[in-house]
């Protein structure tokens, strides 16, 4: 019959009375004998098709054999529906198509689940039949949203003179805290490529090449233990620039994000974004990626309780720890003793040995530990800005445990108490990061971001004397409590890079072995440079209003790093392994 | 000093008299004592900086210590050069910068080669110092051209409602004629992912998902023996559509290519492109990717010489072969007997047992075999459209050898005789491909394109009875003798796909094992679909006027699949291998 003239979902009043050709899938069919209705679906939406003997006996006869998910070509005329049967749930609901010609382009078995939003089916089944899952309008829309985002990102960066440059996927392992995926070389037996955890060094080399402004929307690979928002492969918006200060990099990043929000969600963000020092974020929110859409801030009561007769509190402080508390405003009556015990269980996962609590009533503090705070009750109430009906929750421990546990508790309570305005996009910069973190297990410093991060100019002297005190020229961008991305100014001189490797415990030989090519490169006129990398999957997930990046990836892996559709990874032939000069020491059942 | 106000290469008369800030690399320095000239380079070009004591004594003093490839920040004023010292070789040659402030942002050792176009240095050295090699203006421009191309491609496809969708890089092996790169799974010992040779099956699944129009600029991986225009990883412009005929897919591909040529080279192509059947291309040019910018077509003289007393000719025809010839117009005097012997050596690589020749003189044919053609001389001259001064070159062999050897000879002669208009972009569609090729060694048919290609409707019946006779709904796009890309309509029903696998010699079990997920998918309402894939590296190489795709890849591998910069692939630790449950059976020295 010929070319499609319209998408189903785009049929509008402008087409009233016109002949059109549609191609799409049968969403639903209702057979009233001499009258058959079909909802025909394509990626843009759904429209109702009507068959009856007046329009075409032949078409009606064919329509009788049609089932769900058959692929049809329809020729017909756009007409208005009667007022009584207008369907306000779909964009085309005031119209329908009188069909006088139909061709079945393909048949379909009954799908294993309904092709509709909010379907109740296991994630693995959805992935096994991903081609059906992606037909569901919300999934199609998620993928279109993702494309609109990358389009918007590219337009912005293209307009700003960035050069989109591809970097290799078969490359050398760069230790950045996660395991590498390795690829055995056939040509060089016993040797391996690594899939990149990020193109960090290549983008720095491109700055050395004078490219000035680079970007790439690029796949990255980390063989990590999987969690809800992690995948073996993920996509990064990777950016690097020369000659810019952190503030300039942050400024264009804000413009970029604002454009994406505007183009895809019609949301106007207010620039510049809020900035917060790392130390302040940890202190106030117990997190380096706080969700600032709600309060429940951590209050340090250490001063107040350091001489308390409640030994759990005073003891923690004596041991160099702290006591902090959250005021769950007006929640005293919502949490029973049992509920609070459950919160105690929750924080124990983060290492907290207990969760102390007090309820504020008209006549003072109540609860098992209230007796210890008779004298300090008023001061405590004032410090916590508490009033009758509030629930105060305390953790006393070493500082990292206090922050981790109360930070997590804060997030949990924020959701439970409905304090979060889900319509808001709260962007936040976390700045003034420490350069290094001490790894107790390894008994050495590790890079808080990566080993190429530039220290604050004023702290460079400390790198050799007191490395734990050095701050970095680094900045993370947070959206609604998720780390959307991070960046830094990089080291551009060999001597400083060598000092950094030394601070990280590399011997001269190890540094040379792993990063000799970078150290050599830094001797040939590298410009001052820095950049940022943003997680596209997580960004798309947040704009799609989802809680797992699988919802915005066309063909994701499941929690066991397996693709239920293709069944990758799979066994391969001995001949293939032999050509690669490897064999396997263990085969899983 | 602050922000860069301009790129060096963009300094224009509009800025005369203004104060500017530049950041760039020292291309060249001339020290005339109280007067120092520096050519400062950034990615956009070069401008001359002048230091003298009048502008600033301090700046002059610093300039004395400056060497090639130092990174500078310059503050100064744009002035006109004196007429006598205008440099017409650079865009900014009528201007210069009076510098009154300079900061050395970084120093540089003397580079191992000059940072200029056309430098004579080995490819491996260029790759080892790729950050310096990419500073050379032609390389920077190649990378910018590549970005302009992808930008142009994306704009076209975005405007045409294509959805840019990412497909997995960690996936299952799909046999498409080349070796897979494998990635051992840590979570599933003994199991492997494969890096995709192309996203062929995923793009088909996206059509099954109703995406209708998909594209992706995507990395592909083939562990093949390397040649000049091959790399272990390469980039494909990957496109798939539903419900379109081959002609419609070809039409938008032409528009896409025309837009790229216009946007990047300012060239207006004439649409539609020339089309040629596969059989005709082989017959006339001895190639399925002919360069049609010049003649030298193959002429079939089999009929004429089948009863010749020259047994090499008549014998070849008796054995089912053919005799074809090229007329190298006017070249008789350019090729000595020794030169022609060398051509004979050349064609022997393609299996030809010999290269017969005749020179045409005023009084007839000359050469060692002329005596066999006394009677047929006139007919031969007429058939070859020959005249005095022409050189006729013959191959008599089985047909495939005749075509391969004369096809290669034609390309060689085209270049040697200067017949090629290098300014032309000659696009050509090769259509009407055979579906299958017989593999003599394996004693079975293999897919000429891939196993998912749709046969011509009229030939489907032959698939089970005479598969070698089946033609495909396939089309390749050729540019200047290079295969730029290829595509086809795909099979969208299970029963036909099963017949195809059977014709390729798969047992039912093998087909199920390797492609079960596709066969299953085809039962759930797959639309008619088809697409195309274009090689971005090769396309960029041709637009850049280069002969190796390494010239348009930022960080390529060398001929041994090694990156001389990072030295990937490399040895890895036993601990890494042990975690992956593999060990190596051989270590290269």
Coordinates of N, CA and C in Angstrom, one line a residue, chain A residues 382-508:
Chain A
X382 N 17.3 23.5 73.3 CA 17.6 24.7 72.5 C 18.5 24.4 71.3
X383 N 19.6 23.7 71.6 CA 20.6 23.3 70.6 C 19.9 22.6 69.4
X384 N 18.9 21.7 69.8 CA 18.3 20.9 68.7 C 17.1 21.6 68.1
X385 N 16.9 22.9 68.5 CA 15.7 23.6 68.1 C 14.5 22.8 68.2
X386 N 14.3 22.1 69.3 CA 13.2 21.1 69.5 C 12.0 21.8 70.2
X387 N 10.9 21.1 70.0 CA 9.7 21.5 70.7 C 8.9 20.2 71.0
X388 N 7.8 20.4 71.7 CA 7.0 19.2 72.1 C 6.6 18.5 70.8
X389 N 6.7 17.2 70.8 CA 6.3 16.3 69.7 C 7.5 15.9 68.8
X390 N 8.7 16.4 69.1 CA 9.8 16.1 68.3 C 10.5 14.8 68.8
X391 N 11.2 14.1 67.9 CA 11.9 12.9 68.2 C 13.4 13.2 67.9
X392 N 14.3 13.1 68.9 CA 15.7 13.3 68.8 C 16.4 12.0 68.7
X393 N 17.3 11.8 67.7 CA 18.0 10.6 67.5 C 19.5 10.8 67.5
X394 N 20.2 10.1 68.3 CA 21.6 10.4 68.6 C 22.5 9.2 68.1
X395 N 23.6 9.5 67.6 CA 24.7 8.5 67.4 C 26.0 9.0 68.1
X396 N 26.6 8.2 68.9 CA 27.8 8.6 69.6 C 28.9 7.6 69.1
X397 N 29.9 8.0 68.4 CA 30.8 7.0 67.9 C 32.0 7.8 67.4
X398 N 33.0 7.0 66.7 CA 34.0 7.8 66.0 C 33.4 8.6 64.9
X399 N 34.0 9.7 64.5 CA 33.3 10.6 63.6 C 32.8 10.0 62.3
X400 N 33.6 9.2 61.7 CA 33.2 8.7 60.4 C 31.9 7.8 60.6
X401 N 31.8 7.1 61.7 CA 30.6 6.3 61.9 C 29.4 7.2 62.2
X402 N 29.6 8.2 63.0 CA 28.5 9.1 63.3 C 28.0 9.7 62.0
X403 N 28.9 10.1 61.1 CA 28.4 10.8 59.8 C 27.8 9.8 58.9
X404 N 28.4 8.6 58.7 CA 27.8 7.6 57.8 C 26.4 7.2 58.3
X405 N 26.3 6.9 59.5 CA 25.1 6.3 60.0 C 24.0 7.4 60.1
X406 N 24.3 8.6 60.6 CA 23.2 9.6 60.6 C 22.9 10.1 59.2
X407 N 23.9 10.2 58.4 CA 23.7 10.6 57.0 C 22.7 9.6 56.3
X408 N 22.9 8.3 56.5 CA 22.0 7.4 55.9 C 20.6 7.5 56.6
X409 N 20.6 7.6 57.9 CA 19.3 7.7 58.6 C 18.5 9.0 58.2
X410 N 19.3 10.1 57.9 CA 18.6 11.3 57.5 C 17.9 11.0 56.1
X411 N 18.6 10.3 55.2 CA 18.0 10.1 53.9 C 16.7 9.2 54.1
X412 N 16.8 8.2 54.9 CA 15.7 7.3 55.2 C 14.5 8.1 55.8
X413 N 14.8 8.9 56.8 CA 13.7 9.7 57.4 C 13.1 10.7 56.4
X414 N 14.0 11.3 55.6 CA 13.5 12.3 54.7 C 12.4 11.7 53.8
X415 N 12.6 10.4 53.3 CA 11.6 9.7 52.5 C 10.4 9.3 53.3
X416 N 10.7 8.7 54.5 CA 9.6 8.2 55.3 C 8.7 9.3 55.8
X417 N 9.2 10.4 56.1 CA 8.4 11.5 56.6 C 7.8 12.4 55.5
X418 N 8.1 12.0 54.3 CA 7.6 12.7 53.1 C 8.1 14.2 53.0
X419 N 9.3 14.4 53.4 CA 9.8 15.7 53.4 C 10.4 16.2 52.1
X420 N 10.4 15.3 51.1 CA 11.1 15.6 49.8 C 10.1 16.1 48.8
X421 N 10.4 17.2 48.2 CA 9.6 17.8 47.1 C 10.1 17.1 45.8
X422 N 9.4 16.1 45.3 CA 9.9 15.3 44.2 C 10.0 16.1 42.9
X423 N 9.3 17.2 42.9 CA 9.3 18.0 41.6 C 10.6 18.9 41.5
X424 N 11.4 19.0 42.6 CA 12.5 19.8 42.6 C 13.8 19.2 42.0
X425 N 14.6 19.9 41.4 CA 15.9 19.5 41.0 C 16.9 20.3 41.7
X426 N 17.5 19.7 42.8 CA 18.4 20.4 43.7 C 19.8 20.1 43.4
X427 N 20.4 21.0 42.6 CA 21.8 20.8 42.2 C 22.7 21.5 43.3
X428 N 23.8 20.9 43.6 CA 24.7 21.4 44.6 C 26.2 21.0 44.2
X429 N 27.1 22.0 44.4 CA 28.5 21.7 44.2 C 29.1 21.4 45.6
X430 N 29.8 20.3 45.6 CA 30.7 20.0 46.8 C 32.1 20.3 46.4
X431 N 32.7 21.3 47.1 CA 34.1 21.8 46.8 C 35.0 21.5 48.0
X432 N 36.2 21.9 47.8 CA 37.2 21.8 48.9 C 37.4 20.4 49.4
X433 N 37.6 19.5 48.5 CA 37.8 18.1 48.8 C 39.2 17.9 49.4
X434 N 39.3 16.9 50.3 CA 40.6 16.4 50.6 C 41.2 15.8 49.4
X435 N 42.6 15.9 49.3 CA 43.2 15.3 48.1 C 43.3 13.8 48.3
X436 N 43.6 13.3 49.6 CA 43.9 11.9 49.9 C 43.0 11.4 51.0
X437 N 42.9 10.1 51.0 CA 42.1 9.5 52.1 C 43.1 8.4 52.7
X438 N 43.1 8.3 54.0 CA 43.9 7.2 54.5 C 43.2 5.9 54.5
X439 N 43.8 4.9 53.9 CA 43.2 3.6 53.9 C 43.8 2.7 55.0
X440 N 43.0 2.5 56.1 CA 43.5 1.8 57.3 C 44.0 0.4 56.9
X441 N 43.3 -0.3 56.1 CA 43.6 -1.6 55.8 C 45.0 -1.7 55.0
X442 N 45.1 -0.8 54.0 CA 46.3 -0.8 53.2 C 47.5 -0.1 53.8
X443 N 47.1 0.6 54.9 CA 48.1 1.5 55.6 C 48.8 2.4 54.7
X444 N 48.1 3.1 53.8 CA 48.6 4.1 53.0 C 47.5 5.0 52.5
X445 N 47.9 6.1 51.9 CA 47.0 7.1 51.4 C 46.5 6.6 50.0
X446 N 45.2 6.8 49.7 CA 44.7 6.6 48.4 C 44.1 8.0 47.9
X447 N 44.0 8.1 46.6 CA 43.5 9.4 46.1 C 42.0 9.5 46.3
X448 N 41.5 10.6 46.8 CA 40.1 10.8 47.1 C 39.4 10.8 45.7
X449 N 39.9 11.5 44.7 CA 39.3 11.4 43.4 C 40.2 10.5 42.5
X450 N 41.3 10.9 42.0 CA 42.2 10.1 41.3 C 43.6 10.7 41.4
X451 N 44.6 9.9 41.0 CA 46.0 10.3 41.3 C 46.5 11.5 40.5
X452 N 45.6 12.1 39.6 CA 46.1 13.2 38.7 C 45.5 14.5 39.1
X453 N 44.8 14.5 40.3 CA 44.2 15.7 40.8 C 45.1 16.7 41.4
X454 N 45.0 17.9 41.0 CA 45.8 19.0 41.5 C 45.5 19.4 42.9
X455 N 46.6 19.5 43.8 CA 46.3 20.0 45.1 C 46.1 21.5 45.1
X456 N 45.5 22.1 46.1 CA 45.4 23.5 46.2 C 46.8 24.1 46.2
X457 N 47.0 25.1 45.5 CA 48.3 25.7 45.4 C 49.0 25.9 46.8
X458 N 48.2 26.4 47.8 CA 48.8 26.7 49.1 C 49.1 25.5 49.9
X459 N 48.6 24.3 49.4 CA 48.9 23.1 50.2 C 50.0 22.2 49.6
X460 N 50.5 22.6 48.5 CA 51.5 21.8 47.8 C 52.6 21.4 48.7
X461 N 53.1 22.3 49.5 CA 54.2 22.1 50.4 C 53.9 20.9 51.4
X462 N 52.6 20.8 51.8 CA 52.2 19.7 52.7 C 52.3 18.3 52.2
X463 N 52.3 18.2 50.8 CA 52.2 16.9 50.2 C 53.3 16.0 50.7
X464 N 54.5 16.5 50.9 CA 55.6 15.7 51.4 C 55.6 15.5 52.9
X465 N 55.0 16.5 53.6 CA 55.2 16.5 55.1 C 53.9 16.0 55.8
X466 N 52.8 16.4 55.3 CA 51.5 16.0 56.0 C 50.4 15.8 55.0
X467 N 50.5 14.8 54.2 CA 49.6 14.6 53.0 C 48.1 14.6 53.4
X468 N 47.8 14.1 54.5 CA 46.4 14.1 54.9 C 45.7 15.5 55.0
X469 N 46.6 16.5 55.1 CA 46.0 17.9 55.3 C 45.8 18.6 54.0
X470 N 46.2 18.0 52.9 CA 46.2 18.6 51.6 C 44.8 18.6 51.0
X471 N 44.3 19.8 50.6 CA 43.0 19.9 49.9 C 43.3 19.9 48.4
X472 N 42.2 19.5 47.7 CA 42.3 19.3 46.2 C 41.5 20.4 45.5
X473 N 42.0 20.7 44.3 CA 41.2 21.6 43.4 C 40.1 20.7 42.7
X474 N 39.2 20.2 43.5 CA 38.2 19.2 43.0 C 36.8 19.7 43.3
X475 N 35.8 19.2 42.5 CA 34.4 19.6 42.7 C 33.5 18.5 42.2
X476 N 32.6 18.2 43.0 CA 31.6 17.2 42.6 C 30.2 17.9 42.4
X477 N 29.5 17.5 41.5 CA 28.1 18.0 41.3 C 27.1 17.0 41.8
X478 N 26.2 17.4 42.6 CA 25.2 16.6 43.3 C 23.9 17.0 42.8
X479 N 23.0 16.0 42.5 CA 21.6 16.3 42.1 C 20.7 15.4 43.0
X480 N 19.9 16.0 43.8 CA 19.0 15.3 44.7 C 19.6 14.2 45.5
X481 N 20.8 14.4 46.0 CA 21.4 13.4 46.8 C 22.2 12.3 46.0
X482 N 22.2 12.4 44.7 CA 23.1 11.5 43.9 C 24.3 12.3 43.4
X483 N 25.4 11.6 43.4 CA 26.6 12.2 42.8 C 26.4 12.1 41.3
X484 N 26.2 13.2 40.7 CA 26.0 13.3 39.2 C 27.3 13.2 38.5
X485 N 28.3 13.8 39.1 CA 29.6 13.8 38.4 C 30.7 14.5 39.3
X486 N 31.9 14.5 38.8 CA 32.9 15.1 39.6 C 34.1 15.5 38.6
X487 N 34.8 16.5 39.1 CA 35.9 16.9 38.3 C 37.0 17.6 39.1
X488 N 38.0 18.0 38.4 CA 39.1 18.6 39.1 C 40.0 19.3 38.1
X489 N 40.9 20.2 38.7 CA 42.1 20.6 37.9 C 43.1 19.5 38.1
X490 N 43.9 19.2 37.0 CA 44.8 18.1 37.0 C 46.2 18.6 37.1
X491 N 47.1 17.7 37.6 CA 48.5 18.1 37.6 C 49.1 18.1 36.2
X492 N 49.8 19.2 35.9 CA 50.4 19.3 34.5 C 51.9 19.4 34.5
X493 N 52.5 19.1 35.6 CA 54.0 19.1 35.6 C 54.5 17.8 36.2
X494 N 55.6 17.3 35.6 CA 56.1 16.0 36.0 C 56.5 16.0 37.5
X495 N 57.2 17.0 38.0 CA 57.7 16.9 39.4 C 56.6 16.8 40.4
X496 N 55.5 17.5 40.2 CA 54.4 17.4 41.1 C 53.7 16.1 41.0
X497 N 53.5 15.6 39.8 CA 52.9 14.3 39.6 C 53.7 13.2 40.3
X498 N 55.1 13.3 40.2 CA 55.9 12.3 40.9 C 55.7 12.4 42.4
X499 N 55.6 13.6 42.9 CA 55.4 13.8 44.4 C 54.0 13.1 44.8
X500 N 53.0 13.3 43.9 CA 51.7 12.7 44.2 C 51.8 11.2 44.2
X501 N 52.5 10.6 43.2 CA 52.7 9.2 43.2 C 53.4 8.7 44.5
X502 N 54.4 9.5 44.9 CA 55.1 9.1 46.1 C 54.2 9.2 47.4
X503 N 53.4 10.2 47.4 CA 52.5 10.3 48.6 C 51.5 9.1 48.6
X504 N 51.2 8.6 47.4 CA 50.3 7.4 47.3 C 51.0 6.1 47.6
X505 N 52.3 6.2 47.9 CA 53.0 5.0 48.2 C 53.7 4.2 47.0
X506 N 53.6 4.8 45.9 CA 54.3 4.2 44.7 C 55.8 4.4 44.8
X507 N 56.6 3.4 44.5 CA 58.0 3.5 44.4 C 58.2 4.2 43.0
X508 N 59.4 4.7 42.9 CA 59.8 5.4 41.6 C 59.6 4.4 40.4

